[in-house]
């Protein structure tokens, strides 16, 4: 019997868009779709910054709150996200942002 080898993906890191850097490999964030075009490119705003997502996402429209998991694609002016998963979610973005701020402060305190 032939042995099947599975490749593990790099885990995604939960971040605000403004925290994503060229050194990141795979990220996850939540935001609101602010624009889309016919080529599968959309912009998403998480309240900290807006980023471009390259992915043909079905059943997603402007105004939807989404979770994005994707690969960071660095280029001269910054980064773009090549979406692997874009899923519509029900999420209160104000509460999410507050949670992330508190969670970030807890992470800093725990590392000292």
mmCIF file of C-alpha atoms in Angstrom:
data_model
loop_
_atom_site.group_PDB
_atom_site.id
_atom_site.type_symbol
_atom_site.label_atom_id
_atom_site.label_comp_id
_atom_site.label_asym_id
_atom_site.label_seq_id
_atom_site.Cartn_x
_atom_site.Cartn_y
_atom_site.Cartn_z
ATOM 1 C CA UNK A 1 0.000 0.000 0.000
ATOM 2 C CA UNK A 2 1.349 3.406 -0.984
ATOM 3 C CA UNK A 3 1.988 5.788 1.887
ATOM 4 C CA UNK A 4 0.348 9.204 1.556
ATOM 5 C CA UNK A 5 2.245 12.193 2.890
ATOM 6 C CA UNK A 6 0.328 15.281 3.977
ATOM 7 C CA UNK A 7 1.869 18.729 4.000
ATOM 8 C CA UNK A 8 0.868 20.903 6.927
ATOM 9 C CA UNK A 9 0.021 24.510 6.233
ATOM 10 C CA UNK A 10 1.619 27.300 8.178
ATOM 11 C CA UNK A 11 -0.881 28.308 10.903
ATOM 12 C CA UNK A 12 -2.627 31.627 10.328
ATOM 13 C CA UNK A 13 -2.048 34.438 12.826
ATOM 14 C CA UNK A 14 -5.036 36.502 13.986
ATOM 15 C CA UNK A 15 -4.172 40.172 13.395
ATOM 16 C CA UNK A 16 -5.528 43.603 12.645
ATOM 17 C CA UNK A 17 -4.834 44.563 9.024
ATOM 18 C CA UNK A 18 -2.499 47.379 10.132
ATOM 19 C CA UNK A 19 -0.334 44.798 11.948
ATOM 20 C CA UNK A 20 0.264 42.634 8.858
ATOM 21 C CA UNK A 21 3.853 42.887 7.644
ATOM 22 C CA UNK A 22 5.969 41.516 4.805
ATOM 23 C CA UNK A 23 7.413 39.009 7.298
ATOM 24 C CA UNK A 24 4.025 37.345 7.879
ATOM 25 C CA UNK A 25 3.254 34.205 5.888
ATOM 26 C CA UNK A 26 -0.396 33.373 6.591
ATOM 27 C CA UNK A 27 -2.866 35.625 8.414
ATOM 28 C CA UNK A 28 -6.484 35.695 9.577
ATOM 29 C CA UNK A 29 -8.615 38.768 10.190
ATOM 30 C CA UNK A 30 -12.211 39.974 10.249
ATOM 31 C CA UNK A 31 -13.594 43.004 8.434
ATOM 32 C CA UNK A 32 -16.279 44.532 6.233
ATOM 33 C CA UNK A 33 -16.144 44.277 2.434
ATOM 34 C CA UNK A 34 -15.975 47.852 1.105
ATOM 35 C CA UNK A 35 -15.647 47.155 -2.626
ATOM 36 C CA UNK A 36 -15.488 44.319 -5.155
ATOM 37 C CA UNK A 37 -14.796 44.063 -8.852
ATOM 38 C CA UNK A 38 -15.501 41.469 -11.540
ATOM 39 C CA UNK A 39 -11.970 40.030 -11.407
ATOM 40 C CA UNK A 40 -12.313 38.701 -7.846
ATOM 41 C CA UNK A 41 -10.489 41.537 -6.119
ATOM 42 C CA UNK A 42 -12.122 43.037 -3.028
ATOM 43 C CA UNK A 43 -11.155 45.523 -0.343
ATOM 44 C CA UNK A 44 -11.814 44.777 3.315
ATOM 45 C CA UNK A 45 -11.788 47.267 6.212
ATOM 46 C CA UNK A 46 -11.306 46.026 9.782
ATOM 47 C CA UNK A 47 -11.419 49.472 11.377
ATOM 48 C CA UNK A 48 -7.631 49.726 11.576
ATOM 49 C CA UNK A 49 -6.855 49.820 7.872
ATOM 50 C CA UNK A 50 -8.116 48.677 4.462
ATOM 51 C CA UNK A 51 -6.435 45.898 2.461
ATOM 52 C CA UNK A 52 -6.845 44.280 -0.933
ATOM 53 C CA UNK A 53 -7.858 40.621 -1.127
ATOM 54 C CA UNK A 54 -7.316 38.689 -4.346
ATOM 55 C CA UNK A 55 -9.894 35.885 -4.468
ATOM 56 C CA UNK A 56 -13.056 35.019 -6.298
ATOM 57 C CA UNK A 57 -15.477 34.723 -3.373
ATOM 58 C CA UNK A 58 -18.973 33.505 -4.146
ATOM 59 C CA UNK A 59 -21.981 34.816 -2.217
ATOM 60 C CA UNK A 60 -19.991 37.746 -0.782
ATOM 61 C CA UNK A 61 -21.133 41.304 -1.416
ATOM 62 C CA UNK A 62 -20.219 44.846 -0.390
ATOM 63 C CA UNK A 63 -21.244 45.462 3.228
ATOM 64 C CA UNK A 64 -20.804 41.842 4.359
ATOM 65 C CA UNK A 65 -18.704 41.113 7.446
ATOM 66 C CA UNK A 66 -16.170 38.424 6.569
ATOM 67 C CA UNK A 67 -13.408 36.312 8.030
ATOM 68 C CA UNK A 68 -10.369 36.164 5.744
ATOM 69 C CA UNK A 69 -7.588 33.588 5.853
ATOM 70 C CA UNK A 70 -4.849 34.187 3.333
ATOM 71 C CA UNK A 71 -1.246 34.267 2.238
ATOM 72 C CA UNK A 72 0.655 37.556 2.577
ATOM 73 C CA UNK A 73 2.034 38.698 -0.786
ATOM 74 C CA UNK A 74 4.664 41.423 -0.222
ATOM 75 C CA UNK A 75 5.324 44.084 -2.843
ATOM 76 C CA UNK A 76 7.122 47.431 -2.856
ATOM 77 C CA UNK A 77 4.268 49.570 -1.466
ATOM 78 C CA UNK A 78 3.157 47.083 1.184
ATOM 79 C CA UNK A 79 1.284 43.798 1.138
ATOM 80 C CA UNK A 80 -1.693 42.200 -0.572
ATOM 81 C CA UNK A 81 -3.538 39.138 0.681
ATOM 82 C CA UNK A 82 -4.128 36.145 -1.575
ATOM 83 C CA UNK A 83 -7.322 34.810 -0.043
ATOM 84 C CA UNK A 84 -7.597 31.119 0.737
ATOM 85 C CA UNK A 85 -10.850 31.415 2.679
ATOM 86 C CA UNK A 86 -13.301 34.309 2.690
ATOM 87 C CA UNK A 87 -16.368 33.440 4.750
ATOM 88 C CA UNK A 88 -19.347 35.596 5.639
ATOM 89 C CA UNK A 89 -19.780 35.823 9.434
ATOM 90 C CA UNK A 90 -22.065 37.496 11.954
ATOM 91 C CA UNK A 91 -19.815 39.630 14.129
ATOM 92 C CA UNK A 92 -20.136 42.911 15.988
ATOM 93 C CA UNK A 93 -16.996 44.655 14.710
ATOM 94 C CA UNK A 94 -16.923 47.165 17.607
ATOM 95 C CA UNK A 95 -16.925 44.384 20.212
ATOM 96 C CA UNK A 96 -14.367 42.420 18.186
ATOM 97 C CA UNK A 97 -12.029 45.420 18.023
ATOM 98 C CA UNK A 98 -12.351 45.965 21.798
ATOM 99 C CA UNK A 99 -11.669 42.262 22.432
ATOM 100 C CA UNK A 100 -8.562 42.355 20.222
ATOM 101 C CA UNK A 101 -7.256 45.434 22.049
ATOM 102 C CA UNK A 102 -7.734 43.776 25.460
ATOM 103 C CA UNK A 103 -6.318 40.449 24.233
ATOM 104 C CA UNK A 104 -3.254 42.232 22.828
ATOM 105 C CA UNK A 105 -2.631 43.942 26.164
ATOM 106 C CA UNK A 106 -2.939 40.589 27.950
ATOM 107 C CA UNK A 107 -0.389 39.053 25.535
ATOM 108 C CA UNK A 108 2.092 41.818 26.318
ATOM 109 C CA UNK A 109 1.619 41.391 30.078
ATOM 110 C CA UNK A 110 2.005 37.586 29.851
ATOM 111 C CA UNK A 111 5.301 37.833 27.957
ATOM 112 C CA UNK A 112 7.017 39.885 30.692
#
